[in-house]
Amino acid sequence: MRKLVLICAALVLAGCSSGPYEPTQQILQAYTVDNPGSTKIRVHRQPQIKGSILDESCPLIVYVDQKEAAALQKNQYADLYVSQGKHDLKVKFSCAITPMSKSLTLVADGNYQDYETSLSATGQYLLTRTK
């Protein structure tokens, strides 16, 4: 019985996963070059609620220091290389009627950094560092 419960729990958790992440092909060339002393950051767009108006026709635009760096569809990521120092990181939907965006300041110190986007239970868009 205990094994059955563990197997069921594993299946439920597997069903909640959103599948493998895919890299986006829409990255500005300037952010794809790993120069000496640069910091690699990954921005990942989590899938939104099924039926959301923010579907494949509405990419999430990633900005670094107010410049477009990449465009992400659901469950895609962008690996970006930035120079060391402080940078403004912002994500914004290209087609949202209301300004659904989130921004933060990151400090590029040569260590890999990982950021994820998501929707909170209250519908607020989030951008959080996970690594």
PDB file of N, CA and C in Angstrom, residues 36-97:
ATOM      1  N   PRO A  36      35.081  37.892 -21.871  1.00  0.00           N
ATOM      2  CA  PRO A  36      35.753  37.695 -20.582  1.00  0.00           C
ATOM      3  C   PRO A  36      35.177  38.642 -19.522  1.00  0.00           C
ATOM      4  N   GLY A  37      34.864  38.077 -18.359  1.00  0.00           N
ATOM      5  CA  GLY A  37      34.321  38.884 -17.267  1.00  0.00           C
ATOM      6  C   GLY A  37      32.818  39.080 -17.322  1.00  0.00           C
ATOM      7  N   SER A  38      32.140  38.517 -18.323  1.00  0.00           N
ATOM      8  CA  SER A  38      30.686  38.692 -18.397  1.00  0.00           C
ATOM      9  C   SER A  38      29.981  37.710 -17.476  1.00  0.00           C
ATOM     10  N   THR A  39      28.725  37.983 -17.209  1.00  0.00           N
ATOM     11  CA  THR A  39      27.889  37.135 -16.358  1.00  0.00           C
ATOM     12  C   THR A  39      26.770  36.554 -17.202  1.00  0.00           C
ATOM     13  N   LYS A  40      26.582  35.242 -17.080  1.00  0.00           N
ATOM     14  CA  LYS A  40      25.486  34.581 -17.788  1.00  0.00           C
ATOM     15  C   LYS A  40      24.243  34.634 -16.918  1.00  0.00           C
ATOM     16  N   ILE A  41      23.163  35.150 -17.502  1.00  0.00           N
ATOM     17  CA  ILE A  41      21.876  35.134 -16.811  1.00  0.00           C
ATOM     18  C   ILE A  41      20.874  34.385 -17.689  1.00  0.00           C
ATOM     19  N   ARG A  42      19.998  33.646 -17.050  1.00  0.00           N
ATOM     20  CA  ARG A  42      18.936  32.932 -17.771  1.00  0.00           C
ATOM     21  C   ARG A  42      17.605  33.488 -17.280  1.00  0.00           C
ATOM     22  N   VAL A  43      16.768  33.859 -18.237  1.00  0.00           N
ATOM     23  CA  VAL A  43      15.411  34.310 -17.933  1.00  0.00           C
ATOM     24  C   VAL A  43      14.470  33.284 -18.525  1.00  0.00           C
ATOM     25  N   HIS A  44      13.601  32.742 -17.687  1.00  0.00           N
ATOM     26  CA  HIS A  44      12.692  31.672 -18.100  1.00  0.00           C
ATOM     27  C   HIS A  44      11.254  32.135 -17.954  1.00  0.00           C
ATOM     28  N   ARG A  45      10.484  31.980 -19.008  1.00  0.00           N
ATOM     29  CA  ARG A  45       9.052  32.296 -18.967  1.00  0.00           C
ATOM     30  C   ARG A  45       8.274  31.020 -18.669  1.00  0.00           C
ATOM     31  N   GLN A  46       7.659  30.989 -17.521  1.00  0.00           N
ATOM     32  CA  GLN A  46       6.827  29.854 -17.132  1.00  0.00           C
ATOM     33  C   GLN A  46       5.542  29.886 -17.959  1.00  0.00           C
ATOM     34  N   PRO A  47       4.934  28.722 -18.176  1.00  0.00           N
ATOM     35  CA  PRO A  47       3.650  28.722 -18.889  1.00  0.00           C
ATOM     36  C   PRO A  47       2.573  29.377 -18.025  1.00  0.00           C
ATOM     37  N   GLN A  48       1.689  30.106 -18.667  1.00  0.00           N
ATOM     38  CA  GLN A  48       0.591  30.730 -17.952  1.00  0.00           C
ATOM     39  C   GLN A  48      -0.624  29.813 -17.963  1.00  0.00           C
ATOM     40  N   ILE A  49      -1.689  30.276 -17.362  1.00  0.00           N
ATOM     41  CA  ILE A  49      -2.930  29.510 -17.268  1.00  0.00           C
ATOM     42  C   ILE A  49      -3.461  29.209 -18.661  1.00  0.00           C
ATOM     43  N   LYS A  50      -3.911  27.982 -18.867  1.00  0.00           N
ATOM     44  CA  LYS A  50      -4.521  27.600 -20.153  1.00  0.00           C
ATOM     45  C   LYS A  50      -5.684  28.523 -20.464  1.00  0.00           C
ATOM     46  N   GLY A  51      -5.780  28.914 -21.732  1.00  0.00           N
ATOM     47  CA  GLY A  51      -6.868  29.784 -22.134  1.00  0.00           C
ATOM     48  C   GLY A  51      -6.577  31.253 -21.900  1.00  0.00           C
ATOM     49  N   SER A  52      -5.412  31.554 -21.361  1.00  0.00           N
ATOM     50  CA  SER A  52      -5.039  32.937 -21.105  1.00  0.00           C
ATOM     51  C   SER A  52      -4.927  33.682 -22.436  1.00  0.00           C
ATOM     52  N   ILE A  53      -5.250  34.956 -22.426  1.00  0.00           N
ATOM     53  CA  ILE A  53      -5.116  35.755 -23.644  1.00  0.00           C
ATOM     54  C   ILE A  53      -3.647  35.983 -23.992  1.00  0.00           C
ATOM     55  N   LEU A  54      -2.751  35.693 -23.046  1.00  0.00           N
ATOM     56  CA  LEU A  54      -1.329  35.877 -23.282  1.00  0.00           C
ATOM     57  C   LEU A  54      -0.739  34.585 -23.852  1.00  0.00           C
ATOM     58  N   ASP A  55      -1.172  34.243 -25.062  1.00  0.00           N
ATOM     59  CA  ASP A  55      -0.776  32.976 -25.674  1.00  0.00           C
ATOM     60  C   ASP A  55       0.456  33.149 -26.557  1.00  0.00           C
ATOM     61  N   GLU A  56       0.644  32.244 -27.498  1.00  0.00           N
ATOM     62  CA  GLU A  56       1.818  32.257 -28.353  1.00  0.00           C
ATOM     63  C   GLU A  56       1.922  33.503 -29.230  1.00  0.00           C
ATOM     64  N   SER A  57       0.825  34.183 -29.439  1.00  0.00           N
ATOM     65  CA  SER A  57       0.884  35.398 -30.247  1.00  0.00           C
ATOM     66  C   SER A  57       1.318  36.606 -29.417  1.00  0.00           C
ATOM     67  N   CYS A  58       1.585  36.380 -28.131  1.00  0.00           N
ATOM     68  CA  CYS A  58       1.969  37.479 -27.240  1.00  0.00           C
ATOM     69  C   CYS A  58       3.280  37.154 -26.531  1.00  0.00           C
ATOM     70  N   PRO A  59       4.410  37.425 -27.175  1.00  0.00           N
ATOM     71  CA  PRO A  59       5.683  37.118 -26.526  1.00  0.00           C
ATOM     72  C   PRO A  59       5.963  38.039 -25.333  1.00  0.00           C
ATOM     73  N   LEU A  60       6.744  37.509 -24.423  1.00  0.00           N
ATOM     74  CA  LEU A  60       7.239  38.268 -23.281  1.00  0.00           C
ATOM     75  C   LEU A  60       8.582  38.845 -23.709  1.00  0.00           C
ATOM     76  N   ILE A  61       8.692  40.164 -23.692  1.00  0.00           N
ATOM     77  CA  ILE A  61       9.923  40.818 -24.108  1.00  0.00           C
ATOM     78  C   ILE A  61      10.818  41.016 -22.888  1.00  0.00           C
ATOM     79  N   VAL A  62      12.087  40.636 -23.031  1.00  0.00           N
ATOM     80  CA  VAL A  62      13.079  40.807 -21.973  1.00  0.00           C
ATOM     81  C   VAL A  62      13.921  42.030 -22.323  1.00  0.00           C
ATOM     82  N   TYR A  63      14.031  42.938 -21.378  1.00  0.00           N
ATOM     83  CA  TYR A  63      14.827  44.149 -21.556  1.00  0.00           C
ATOM     84  C   TYR A  63      16.012  44.123 -20.588  1.00  0.00           C
ATOM     85  N   VAL A  64      17.172  44.543 -21.066  1.00  0.00           N
ATOM     86  CA  VAL A  64      18.337  44.753 -20.218  1.00  0.00           C
ATOM     87  C   VAL A  64      18.724  46.207 -20.399  1.00  0.00           C
ATOM     88  N   ASP A  65      18.703  46.951 -19.319  1.00  0.00           N
ATOM     89  CA  ASP A  65      19.029  48.386 -19.354  1.00  0.00           C
ATOM     90  C   ASP A  65      18.192  49.129 -20.402  1.00  0.00           C
ATOM     91  N   GLN A  66      16.889  48.878 -20.406  1.00  0.00           N
ATOM     92  CA  GLN A  66      15.895  49.497 -21.283  1.00  0.00           C
ATOM     93  C   GLN A  66      16.076  49.168 -22.761  1.00  0.00           C
ATOM     94  N   LYS A  67      16.852  48.138 -23.090  1.00  0.00           N
ATOM     95  CA  LYS A  67      17.033  47.713 -24.477  1.00  0.00           C
ATOM     96  C   LYS A  67      16.463  46.312 -24.631  1.00  0.00           C
ATOM     97  N   GLU A  68      15.708  46.090 -25.718  1.00  0.00           N
ATOM     98  CA  GLU A  68      15.171  44.753 -25.974  1.00  0.00           C
ATOM     99  C   GLU A  68      16.322  43.774 -26.143  1.00  0.00           C
ATOM    100  N   ALA A  69      16.245  42.659 -25.399  1.00  0.00           N
ATOM    101  CA  ALA A  69      17.309  41.660 -25.473  1.00  0.00           C
ATOM    102  C   ALA A  69      16.807  40.341 -26.044  1.00  0.00           C
ATOM    103  N   ALA A  70      15.544  39.969 -25.740  1.00  0.00           N
ATOM    104  CA  ALA A  70      15.012  38.682 -26.189  1.00  0.00           C
ATOM    105  C   ALA A  70      13.493  38.709 -26.158  1.00  0.00           C
ATOM    106  N   ALA A  71      12.894  37.736 -26.841  1.00  0.00           N
ATOM    107  CA  ALA A  71      11.443  37.532 -26.820  1.00  0.00           C
ATOM    108  C   ALA A  71      11.196  36.078 -26.445  1.00  0.00           C
ATOM    109  N   LEU A  72      10.306  35.860 -25.494  1.00  0.00           N
ATOM    110  CA  LEU A  72      10.043  34.513 -24.984  1.00  0.00           C
ATOM    111  C   LEU A  72       8.586  34.117 -25.165  1.00  0.00           C
ATOM    112  N   GLN A  73       8.373  32.914 -25.668  1.00  0.00           N
ATOM    113  CA  GLN A  73       7.056  32.298 -25.666  1.00  0.00           C
ATOM    114  C   GLN A  73       6.944  31.488 -24.378  1.00  0.00           C
ATOM    115  N   LYS A  74       5.776  30.886 -24.145  1.00  0.00           N
ATOM    116  CA  LYS A  74       5.575  30.085 -22.938  1.00  0.00           C
ATOM    117  C   LYS A  74       6.616  28.981 -22.840  1.00  0.00           C
ATOM    118  N   ASN A  75       7.166  28.832 -21.647  1.00  0.00           N
ATOM    119  CA  ASN A  75       8.127  27.786 -21.310  1.00  0.00           C
ATOM    120  C   ASN A  75       9.411  27.848 -22.142  1.00  0.00           C
ATOM    121  N   GLN A  76       9.795  29.048 -22.529  1.00  0.00           N
ATOM    122  CA  GLN A  76      11.075  29.252 -23.197  1.00  0.00           C
ATOM    123  C   GLN A  76      12.007  30.012 -22.258  1.00  0.00           C
ATOM    124  N   TYR A  77      13.295  29.936 -22.571  1.00  0.00           N
ATOM    125  CA  TYR A  77      14.267  30.697 -21.800  1.00  0.00           C
ATOM    126  C   TYR A  77      15.246  31.374 -22.744  1.00  0.00           C
ATOM    127  N   ALA A  78      15.915  32.386 -22.203  1.00  0.00           N
ATOM    128  CA  ALA A  78      16.972  33.079 -22.940  1.00  0.00           C
ATOM    129  C   ALA A  78      18.200  33.118 -22.053  1.00  0.00           C
ATOM    130  N   ASP A  79      19.335  32.707 -22.609  1.00  0.00           N
ATOM    131  CA  ASP A  79      20.612  32.861 -21.932  1.00  0.00           C
ATOM    132  C   ASP A  79      21.244  34.134 -22.453  1.00  0.00           C
ATOM    133  N   LEU A  80      21.491  35.063 -21.552  1.00  0.00           N
ATOM    134  CA  LEU A  80      22.037  36.364 -21.911  1.00  0.00           C
ATOM    135  C   LEU A  80      23.357  36.578 -21.184  1.00  0.00           C
ATOM    136  N   TYR A  81      24.280  37.245 -21.842  1.00  0.00           N
ATOM    137  CA  TYR A  81      25.560  37.579 -21.223  1.00  0.00           C
ATOM    138  C   TYR A  81      25.619  39.095 -21.069  1.00  0.00           C
ATOM    139  N   VAL A  82      25.884  39.533 -19.834  1.00  0.00           N
ATOM    140  CA  VAL A  82      25.948  40.962 -19.549  1.00  0.00           C
ATOM    141  C   VAL A  82      27.288  41.276 -18.881  1.00  0.00           C
ATOM    142  N   SER A  83      27.717  42.508 -19.043  1.00  0.00           N
ATOM    143  CA  SER A  83      28.966  42.931 -18.416  1.00  0.00           C
ATOM    144  C   SER A  83      28.769  43.019 -16.903  1.00  0.00           C
ATOM    145  N   GLN A  84      29.869  42.970 -16.175  1.00  0.00           N
ATOM    146  CA  GLN A  84      29.760  43.048 -14.723  1.00  0.00           C
ATOM    147  C   GLN A  84      29.269  44.428 -14.301  1.00  0.00           C
ATOM    148  N   GLY A  85      28.550  44.456 -13.185  1.00  0.00           N
ATOM    149  CA  GLY A  85      27.999  45.692 -12.659  1.00  0.00           C
ATOM    150  C   GLY A  85      26.486  45.600 -12.518  1.00  0.00           C
ATOM    151  N   LYS A  86      25.866  46.733 -12.214  1.00  0.00           N
ATOM    152  CA  LYS A  86      24.409  46.780 -12.035  1.00  0.00           C
ATOM    153  C   LYS A  86      23.715  46.923 -13.381  1.00  0.00           C
ATOM    154  N   HIS A  87      22.597  46.200 -13.513  1.00  0.00           N
ATOM    155  CA  HIS A  87      21.787  46.247 -14.732  1.00  0.00           C
ATOM    156  C   HIS A  87      20.314  46.211 -14.340  1.00  0.00           C
ATOM    157  N   ASP A  88      19.491  46.871 -15.140  1.00  0.00           N
ATOM    158  CA  ASP A  88      18.041  46.789 -14.972  1.00  0.00           C
ATOM    159  C   ASP A  88      17.537  45.653 -15.845  1.00  0.00           C
ATOM    160  N   LEU A  89      16.802  44.720 -15.249  1.00  0.00           N
ATOM    161  CA  LEU A  89      16.197  43.606 -15.968  1.00  0.00           C
ATOM    162  C   LEU A  89      14.694  43.788 -15.896  1.00  0.00           C
ATOM    163  N   LYS A  90      14.045  43.751 -17.056  1.00  0.00           N
ATOM    164  CA  LYS A  90      12.605  43.976 -17.110  1.00  0.00           C
ATOM    165  C   LYS A  90      11.991  42.981 -18.084  1.00  0.00           C
ATOM    166  N   VAL A  91      10.788  42.521 -17.752  1.00  0.00           N
ATOM    167  CA  VAL A  91      10.003  41.697 -18.668  1.00  0.00           C
ATOM    168  C   VAL A  91       8.645  42.363 -18.847  1.00  0.00           C
ATOM    169  N   LYS A  92       8.158  42.332 -20.084  1.00  0.00           N
ATOM    170  CA  LYS A  92       6.886  42.987 -20.391  1.00  0.00           C
ATOM    171  C   LYS A  92       6.230  42.255 -21.561  1.00  0.00           C
ATOM    172  N   PHE A  93       4.918  42.047 -21.457  1.00  0.00           N
ATOM    173  CA  PHE A  93       4.195  41.427 -22.562  1.00  0.00           C
ATOM    174  C   PHE A  93       4.057  42.426 -23.694  1.00  0.00           C
ATOM    175  N   SER A  94       4.294  41.956 -24.902  1.00  0.00           N
ATOM    176  CA  SER A  94       4.251  42.846 -26.062  1.00  0.00           C
ATOM    177  C   SER A  94       2.838  43.261 -26.431  1.00  0.00           C
ATOM    178  N   CYS A  95       1.827  42.483 -26.022  1.00  0.00           N
ATOM    179  CA  CYS A  95       0.473  42.771 -26.482  1.00  0.00           C
ATOM    180  C   CYS A  95      -0.528  43.050 -25.354  1.00  0.00           C
ATOM    181  N   ALA A  96      -0.079  43.103 -24.129  1.00  0.00           N
ATOM    182  CA  ALA A  96      -1.016  43.305 -23.026  1.00  0.00           C
ATOM    183  C   ALA A  96      -1.629  44.701 -23.098  1.00  0.00           C
ATOM    184  N   ILE A  97      -2.928  44.777 -22.882  1.00  0.00           N
ATOM    185  CA  ILE A  97      -3.626  46.064 -22.894  1.00  0.00           C
ATOM    186  C   ILE A  97      -3.168  46.903 -21.716  1.00  0.00           C
TER     187      ILE A  97
END
